[in-house]
Tab-separated table of C-alpha atoms in Angstrom:
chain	number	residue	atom	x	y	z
A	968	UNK	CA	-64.787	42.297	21.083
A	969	UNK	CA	-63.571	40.193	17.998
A	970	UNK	CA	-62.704	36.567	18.908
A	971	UNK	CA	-59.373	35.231	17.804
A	972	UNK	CA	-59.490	31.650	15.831
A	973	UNK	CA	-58.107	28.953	18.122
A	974	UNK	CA	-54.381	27.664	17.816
A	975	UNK	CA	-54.318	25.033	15.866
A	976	UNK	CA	-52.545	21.400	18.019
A	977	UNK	CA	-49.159	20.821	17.271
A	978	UNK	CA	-50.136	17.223	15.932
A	979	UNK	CA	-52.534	19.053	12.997
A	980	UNK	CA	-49.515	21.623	12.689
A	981	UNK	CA	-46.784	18.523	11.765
A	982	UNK	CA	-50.033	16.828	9.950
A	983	UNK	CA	-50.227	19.793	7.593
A	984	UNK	CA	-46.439	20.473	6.857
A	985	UNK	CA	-45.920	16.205	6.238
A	986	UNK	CA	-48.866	16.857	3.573
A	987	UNK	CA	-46.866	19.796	2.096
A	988	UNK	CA	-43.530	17.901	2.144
A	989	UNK	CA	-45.279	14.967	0.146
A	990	UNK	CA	-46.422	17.339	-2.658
A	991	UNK	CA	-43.096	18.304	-3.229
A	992	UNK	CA	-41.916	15.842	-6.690
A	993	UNK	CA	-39.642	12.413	-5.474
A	994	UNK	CA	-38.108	12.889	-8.514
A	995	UNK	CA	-37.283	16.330	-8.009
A	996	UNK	CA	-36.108	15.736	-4.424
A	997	UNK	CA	-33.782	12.824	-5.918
A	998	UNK	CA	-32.350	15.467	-8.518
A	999	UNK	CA	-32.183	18.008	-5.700
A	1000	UNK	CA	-30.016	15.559	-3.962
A	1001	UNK	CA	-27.941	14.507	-7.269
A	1002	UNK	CA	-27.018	17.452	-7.920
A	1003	UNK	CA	-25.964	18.199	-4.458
A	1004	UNK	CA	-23.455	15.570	-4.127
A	1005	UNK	CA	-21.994	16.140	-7.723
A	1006	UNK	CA	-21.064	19.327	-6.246
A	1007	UNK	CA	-19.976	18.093	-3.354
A	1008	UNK	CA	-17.260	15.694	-5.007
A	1009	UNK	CA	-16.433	18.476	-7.734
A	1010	UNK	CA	-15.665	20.396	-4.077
A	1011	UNK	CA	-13.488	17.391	-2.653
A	1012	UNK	CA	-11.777	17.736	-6.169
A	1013	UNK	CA	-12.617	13.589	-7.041
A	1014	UNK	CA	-11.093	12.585	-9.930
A	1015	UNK	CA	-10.295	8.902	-12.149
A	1016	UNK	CA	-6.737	8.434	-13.752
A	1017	UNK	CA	-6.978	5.863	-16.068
A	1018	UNK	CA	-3.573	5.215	-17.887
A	1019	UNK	CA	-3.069	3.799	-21.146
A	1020	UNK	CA	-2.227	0.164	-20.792
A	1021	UNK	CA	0.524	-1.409	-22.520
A	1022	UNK	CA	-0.577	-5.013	-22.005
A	1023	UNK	CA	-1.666	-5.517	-18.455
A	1024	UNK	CA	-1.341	-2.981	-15.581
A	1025	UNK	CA	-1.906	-3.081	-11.969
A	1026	UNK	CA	-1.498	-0.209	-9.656
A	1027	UNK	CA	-0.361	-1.707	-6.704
A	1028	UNK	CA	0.389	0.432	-3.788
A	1029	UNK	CA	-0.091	4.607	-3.570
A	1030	UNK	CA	1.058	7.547	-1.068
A	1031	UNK	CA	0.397	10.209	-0.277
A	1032	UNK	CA	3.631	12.916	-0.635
A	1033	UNK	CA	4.160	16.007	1.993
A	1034	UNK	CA	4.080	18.252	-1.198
A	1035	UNK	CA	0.116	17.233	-1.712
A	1036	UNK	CA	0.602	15.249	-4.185
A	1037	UNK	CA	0.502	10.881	-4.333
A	1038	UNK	CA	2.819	8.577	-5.730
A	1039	UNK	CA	1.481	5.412	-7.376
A	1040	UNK	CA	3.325	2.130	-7.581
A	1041	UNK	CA	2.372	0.275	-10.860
A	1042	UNK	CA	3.216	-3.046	-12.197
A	1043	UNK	CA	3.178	-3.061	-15.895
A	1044	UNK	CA	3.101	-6.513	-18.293
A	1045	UNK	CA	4.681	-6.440	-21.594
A	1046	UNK	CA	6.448	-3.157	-21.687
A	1047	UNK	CA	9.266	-2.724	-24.288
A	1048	UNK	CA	9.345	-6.029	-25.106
A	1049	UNK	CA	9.704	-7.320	-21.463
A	1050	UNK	CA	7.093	-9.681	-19.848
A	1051	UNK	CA	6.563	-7.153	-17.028
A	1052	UNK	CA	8.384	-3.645	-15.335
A	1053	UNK	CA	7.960	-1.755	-11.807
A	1054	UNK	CA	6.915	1.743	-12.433
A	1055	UNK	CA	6.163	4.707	-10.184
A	1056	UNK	CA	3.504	7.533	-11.348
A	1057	UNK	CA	3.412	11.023	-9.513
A	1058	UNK	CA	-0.016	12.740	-9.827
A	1059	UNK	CA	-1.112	16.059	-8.954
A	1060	UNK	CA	-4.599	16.601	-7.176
A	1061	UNK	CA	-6.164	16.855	-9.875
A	1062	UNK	CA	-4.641	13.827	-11.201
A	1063	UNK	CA	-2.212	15.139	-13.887
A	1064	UNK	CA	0.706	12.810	-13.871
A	1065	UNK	CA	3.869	15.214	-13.073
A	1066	UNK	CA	5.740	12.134	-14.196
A	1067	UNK	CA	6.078	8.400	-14.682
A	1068	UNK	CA	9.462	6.583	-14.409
A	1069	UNK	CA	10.757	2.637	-14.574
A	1070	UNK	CA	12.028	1.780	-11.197
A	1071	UNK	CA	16.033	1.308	-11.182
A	1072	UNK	CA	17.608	-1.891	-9.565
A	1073	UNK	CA	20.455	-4.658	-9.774
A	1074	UNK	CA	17.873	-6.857	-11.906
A	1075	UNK	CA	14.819	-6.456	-13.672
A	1076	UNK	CA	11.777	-8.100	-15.035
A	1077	UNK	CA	13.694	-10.399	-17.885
A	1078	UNK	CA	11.996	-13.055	-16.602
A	1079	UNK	CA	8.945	-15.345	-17.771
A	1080	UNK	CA	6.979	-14.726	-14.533
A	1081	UNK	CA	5.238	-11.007	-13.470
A	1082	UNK	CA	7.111	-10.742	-10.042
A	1083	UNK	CA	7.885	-6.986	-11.145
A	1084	UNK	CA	5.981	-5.553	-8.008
A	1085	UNK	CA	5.777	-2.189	-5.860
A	1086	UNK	CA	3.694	-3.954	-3.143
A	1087	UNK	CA	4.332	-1.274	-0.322
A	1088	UNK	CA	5.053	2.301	-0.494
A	1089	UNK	CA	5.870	5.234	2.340
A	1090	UNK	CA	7.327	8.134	2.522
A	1091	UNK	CA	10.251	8.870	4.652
A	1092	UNK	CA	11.219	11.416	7.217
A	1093	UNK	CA	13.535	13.233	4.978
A	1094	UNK	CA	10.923	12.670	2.109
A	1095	UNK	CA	12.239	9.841	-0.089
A	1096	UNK	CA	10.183	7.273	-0.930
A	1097	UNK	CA	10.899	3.873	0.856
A	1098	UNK	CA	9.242	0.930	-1.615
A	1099	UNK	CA	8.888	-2.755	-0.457
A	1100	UNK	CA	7.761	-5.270	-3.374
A	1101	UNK	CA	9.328	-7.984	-5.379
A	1102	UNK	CA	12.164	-8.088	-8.233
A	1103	UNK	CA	12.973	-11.430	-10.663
A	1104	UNK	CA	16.197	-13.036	-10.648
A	1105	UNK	CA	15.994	-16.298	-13.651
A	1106	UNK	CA	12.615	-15.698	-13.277
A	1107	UNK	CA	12.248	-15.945	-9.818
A	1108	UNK	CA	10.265	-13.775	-7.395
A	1109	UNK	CA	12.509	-12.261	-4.367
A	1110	UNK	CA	12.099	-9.735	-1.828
A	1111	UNK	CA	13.223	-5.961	-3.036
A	1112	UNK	CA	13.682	-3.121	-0.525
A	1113	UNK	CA	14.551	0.421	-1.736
A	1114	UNK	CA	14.979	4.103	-0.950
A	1115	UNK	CA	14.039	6.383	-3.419
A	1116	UNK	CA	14.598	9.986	-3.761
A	1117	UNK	CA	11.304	12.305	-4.366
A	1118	UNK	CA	11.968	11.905	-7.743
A	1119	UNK	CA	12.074	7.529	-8.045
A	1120	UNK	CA	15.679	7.451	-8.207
A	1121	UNK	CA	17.346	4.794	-6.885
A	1122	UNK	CA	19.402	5.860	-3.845
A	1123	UNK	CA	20.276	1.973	-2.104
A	1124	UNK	CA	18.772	-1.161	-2.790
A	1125	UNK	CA	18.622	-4.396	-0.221
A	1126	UNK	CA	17.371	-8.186	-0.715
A	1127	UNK	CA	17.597	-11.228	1.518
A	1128	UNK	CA	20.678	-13.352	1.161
A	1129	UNK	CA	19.474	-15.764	-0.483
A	1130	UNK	CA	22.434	-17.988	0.342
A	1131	UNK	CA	21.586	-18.082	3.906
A	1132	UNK	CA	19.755	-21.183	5.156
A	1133	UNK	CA	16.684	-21.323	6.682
A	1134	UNK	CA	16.938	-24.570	8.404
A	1135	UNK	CA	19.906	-26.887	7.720
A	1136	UNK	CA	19.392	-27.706	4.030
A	1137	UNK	CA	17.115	-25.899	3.010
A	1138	UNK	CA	17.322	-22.445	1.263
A	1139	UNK	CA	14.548	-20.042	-0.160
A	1140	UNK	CA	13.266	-20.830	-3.393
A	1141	UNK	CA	11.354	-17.518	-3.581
A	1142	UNK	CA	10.723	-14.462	-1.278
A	1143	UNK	CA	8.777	-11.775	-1.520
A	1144	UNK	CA	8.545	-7.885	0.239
A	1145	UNK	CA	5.252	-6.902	1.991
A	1146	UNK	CA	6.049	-3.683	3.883
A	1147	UNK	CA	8.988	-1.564	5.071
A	1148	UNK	CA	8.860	0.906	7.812
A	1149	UNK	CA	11.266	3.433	8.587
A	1150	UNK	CA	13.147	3.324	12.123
A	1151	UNK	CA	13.974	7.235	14.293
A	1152	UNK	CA	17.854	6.795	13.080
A	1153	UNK	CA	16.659	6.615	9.071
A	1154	UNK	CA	17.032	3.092	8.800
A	1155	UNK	CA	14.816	0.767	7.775
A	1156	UNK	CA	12.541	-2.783	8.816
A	1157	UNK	CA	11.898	-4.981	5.636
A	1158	UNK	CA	9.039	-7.326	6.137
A	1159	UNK	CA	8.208	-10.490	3.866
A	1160	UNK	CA	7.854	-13.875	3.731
A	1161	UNK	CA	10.135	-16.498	1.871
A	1162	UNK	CA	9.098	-20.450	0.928
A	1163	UNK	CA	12.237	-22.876	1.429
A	1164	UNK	CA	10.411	-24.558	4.943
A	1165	UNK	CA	7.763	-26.372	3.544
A	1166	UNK	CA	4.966	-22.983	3.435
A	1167	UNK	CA	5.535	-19.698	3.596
A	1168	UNK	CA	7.870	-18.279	6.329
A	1169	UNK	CA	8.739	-14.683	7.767
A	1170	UNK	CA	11.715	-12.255	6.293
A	1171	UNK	CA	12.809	-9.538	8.981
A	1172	UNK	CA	15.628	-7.607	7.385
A	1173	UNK	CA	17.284	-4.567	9.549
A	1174	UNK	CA	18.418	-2.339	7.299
A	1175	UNK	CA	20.838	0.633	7.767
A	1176	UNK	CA	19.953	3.883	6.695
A	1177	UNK	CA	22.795	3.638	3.787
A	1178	UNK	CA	20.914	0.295	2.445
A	1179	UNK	CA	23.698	-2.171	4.325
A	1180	UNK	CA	21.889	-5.373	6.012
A	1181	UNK	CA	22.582	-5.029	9.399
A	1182	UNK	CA	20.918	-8.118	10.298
A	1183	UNK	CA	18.180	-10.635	8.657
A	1184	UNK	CA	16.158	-13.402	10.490
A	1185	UNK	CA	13.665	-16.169	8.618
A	1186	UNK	CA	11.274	-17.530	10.907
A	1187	UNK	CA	9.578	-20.957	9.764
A	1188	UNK	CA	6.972	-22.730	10.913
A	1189	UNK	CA	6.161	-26.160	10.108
A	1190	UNK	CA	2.523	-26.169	11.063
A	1191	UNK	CA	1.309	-22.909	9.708
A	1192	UNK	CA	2.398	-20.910	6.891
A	1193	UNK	CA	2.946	-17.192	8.246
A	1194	UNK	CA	2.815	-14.145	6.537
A	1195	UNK	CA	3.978	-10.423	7.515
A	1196	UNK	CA	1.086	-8.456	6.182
A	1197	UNK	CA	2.103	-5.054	7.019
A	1198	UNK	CA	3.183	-2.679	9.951
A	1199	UNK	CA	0.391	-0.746	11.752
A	1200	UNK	CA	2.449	1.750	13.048
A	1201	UNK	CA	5.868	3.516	12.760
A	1202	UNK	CA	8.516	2.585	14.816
A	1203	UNK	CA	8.239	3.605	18.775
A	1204	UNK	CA	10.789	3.677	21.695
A	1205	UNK	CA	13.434	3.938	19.560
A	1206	UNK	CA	13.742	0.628	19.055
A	1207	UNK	CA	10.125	-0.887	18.787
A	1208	UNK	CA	7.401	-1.320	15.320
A	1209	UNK	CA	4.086	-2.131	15.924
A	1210	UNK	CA	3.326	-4.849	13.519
A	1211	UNK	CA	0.409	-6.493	12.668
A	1212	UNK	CA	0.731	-9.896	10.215
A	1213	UNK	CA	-1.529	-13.026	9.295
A	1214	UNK	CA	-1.210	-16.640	10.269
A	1215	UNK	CA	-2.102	-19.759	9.486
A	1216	UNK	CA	-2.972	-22.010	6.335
A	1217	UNK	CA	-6.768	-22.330	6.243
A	1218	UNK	CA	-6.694	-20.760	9.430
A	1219	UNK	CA	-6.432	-17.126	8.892
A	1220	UNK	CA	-5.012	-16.022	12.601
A	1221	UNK	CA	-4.539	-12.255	12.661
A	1222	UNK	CA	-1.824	-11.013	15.402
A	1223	UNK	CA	-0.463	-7.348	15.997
A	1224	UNK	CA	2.332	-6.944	18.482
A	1225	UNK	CA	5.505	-5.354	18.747
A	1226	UNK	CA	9.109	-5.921	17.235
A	1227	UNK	CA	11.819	-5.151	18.910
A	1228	UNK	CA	14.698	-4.042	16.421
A	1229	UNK	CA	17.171	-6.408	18.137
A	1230	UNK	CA	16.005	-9.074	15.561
């Protein structure tokens, strides 16, 4: 009877195939590997716009639209002859702009200083676009909400009265918008922060679905200069946004809480 060779242990088995693995190339592994995550992003379809500048651009805020596509807020210096403009950029997913358009509005960036700014875009129920940021007046930064339709045109427009104190005797010298979220009944919650109380102080603006201020409240804070960074969430209960903001000078105190719309 012919004997059979015995089994070789598991342990020389795992020896052998680690030997095996080793004679394989690294650099041929590392190209294996290259290769397989160039693919993989050619897959995800990952792509670079890079526009022409005209001076000095900054792409500032960017969403994503229910048609697929994404919507990119740009600030652009020296445009036309104008220190800076607010632009808005539609690309396809394979970023092909579809279009690029100057953002309408009651003033624009005449001014010496580059407060032109689309710092916060989202897109609405009904899908306009709803664009928080900053617009000059004499040069002067101020806080700019807007509904756009699909398209970037200018639907309503809202801004702080500016003529409204703050404390008695003091008014804002400059505001700015951070974020806007959009409330169950299509209106709208404008967050920013204004400078008139000795730092920088909260803007709440209510804001009816036809662009009419319902209601604005500037919160100040002598101690601590307090900024609305941005909502977390959309608005909840009907009458509640989840909002998550920054204060503190040197500080750096991060809070999230809720709003209730009764400003």
């Amino acid at each position: 009877m012919r004997h059979l060779p015995p089994a070789l242990p598991c342990s020389l088995v795992a020896a052998l195939c680690a030997v095996m693995l080793l004679a394989v190339p690294i650099d041929v592994i590392a190209a294996s590997a290259g290769k397989k995550k160039a693919q993989a992003a050619r897959d995800a379809g990952s792509w670079v716009k890079r526009f022409k500048p005209v001076y000095l651009d900054t792409a500032w805020s960017a969403v994503n639209t229910r048609d697929g596509n994404v919507v990119v807020g740009i600030q652009t210096l020296g445009a036309k002859g104008s220190p800076n403009e607010m632009l808005l950029a539609k690309l396809d997913l394979r970023g092909k702009q579809l279009w690029r358009t100057r953002v309408a509005g009651s003033d624009d960036g005449t001014g010496s200083q580059p407060c032109e700014i689309p710092m916060a875009l989202r897109e609405a129920t009904d899908g306009s676009l709803l664009l928080a940021g900053n617009r000059c007046r004499q040069s002067w930064p101020y806080a700019w909400f807007a509904r756009l339709s699909p398209e970037a045109k200018l639907l309503w427009e809202a801004a702080p009265d500016k003529d409204v104190a703050i404390v008695p005797g003091k008014l804002p010298a400059q505001s700015y918008g951070w974020d806007v979220v959009e409330w169950p009944d299509g209106g709208v919650l404008g967050l920013g922060l204004h400078t008139g109380s000795g730092g920088f102080s909260l803007w709440l603006l209510d804001i009816a679905a036809d662009g009419r201020v319902n209601k604005q409240r500037a919160d100040y804070n002598t101690l601590f200069d307090e900024y609305w960074w941005g909502v977390s969430g959309g608005a909840a209960d009907g009458g509640r946004a989840r909002v998550a903001f920054t204060v503190g000078e040197n500080r750096g105190d991060t809070r999230i809480g809720w709003l209730d719309r009764d400003l």
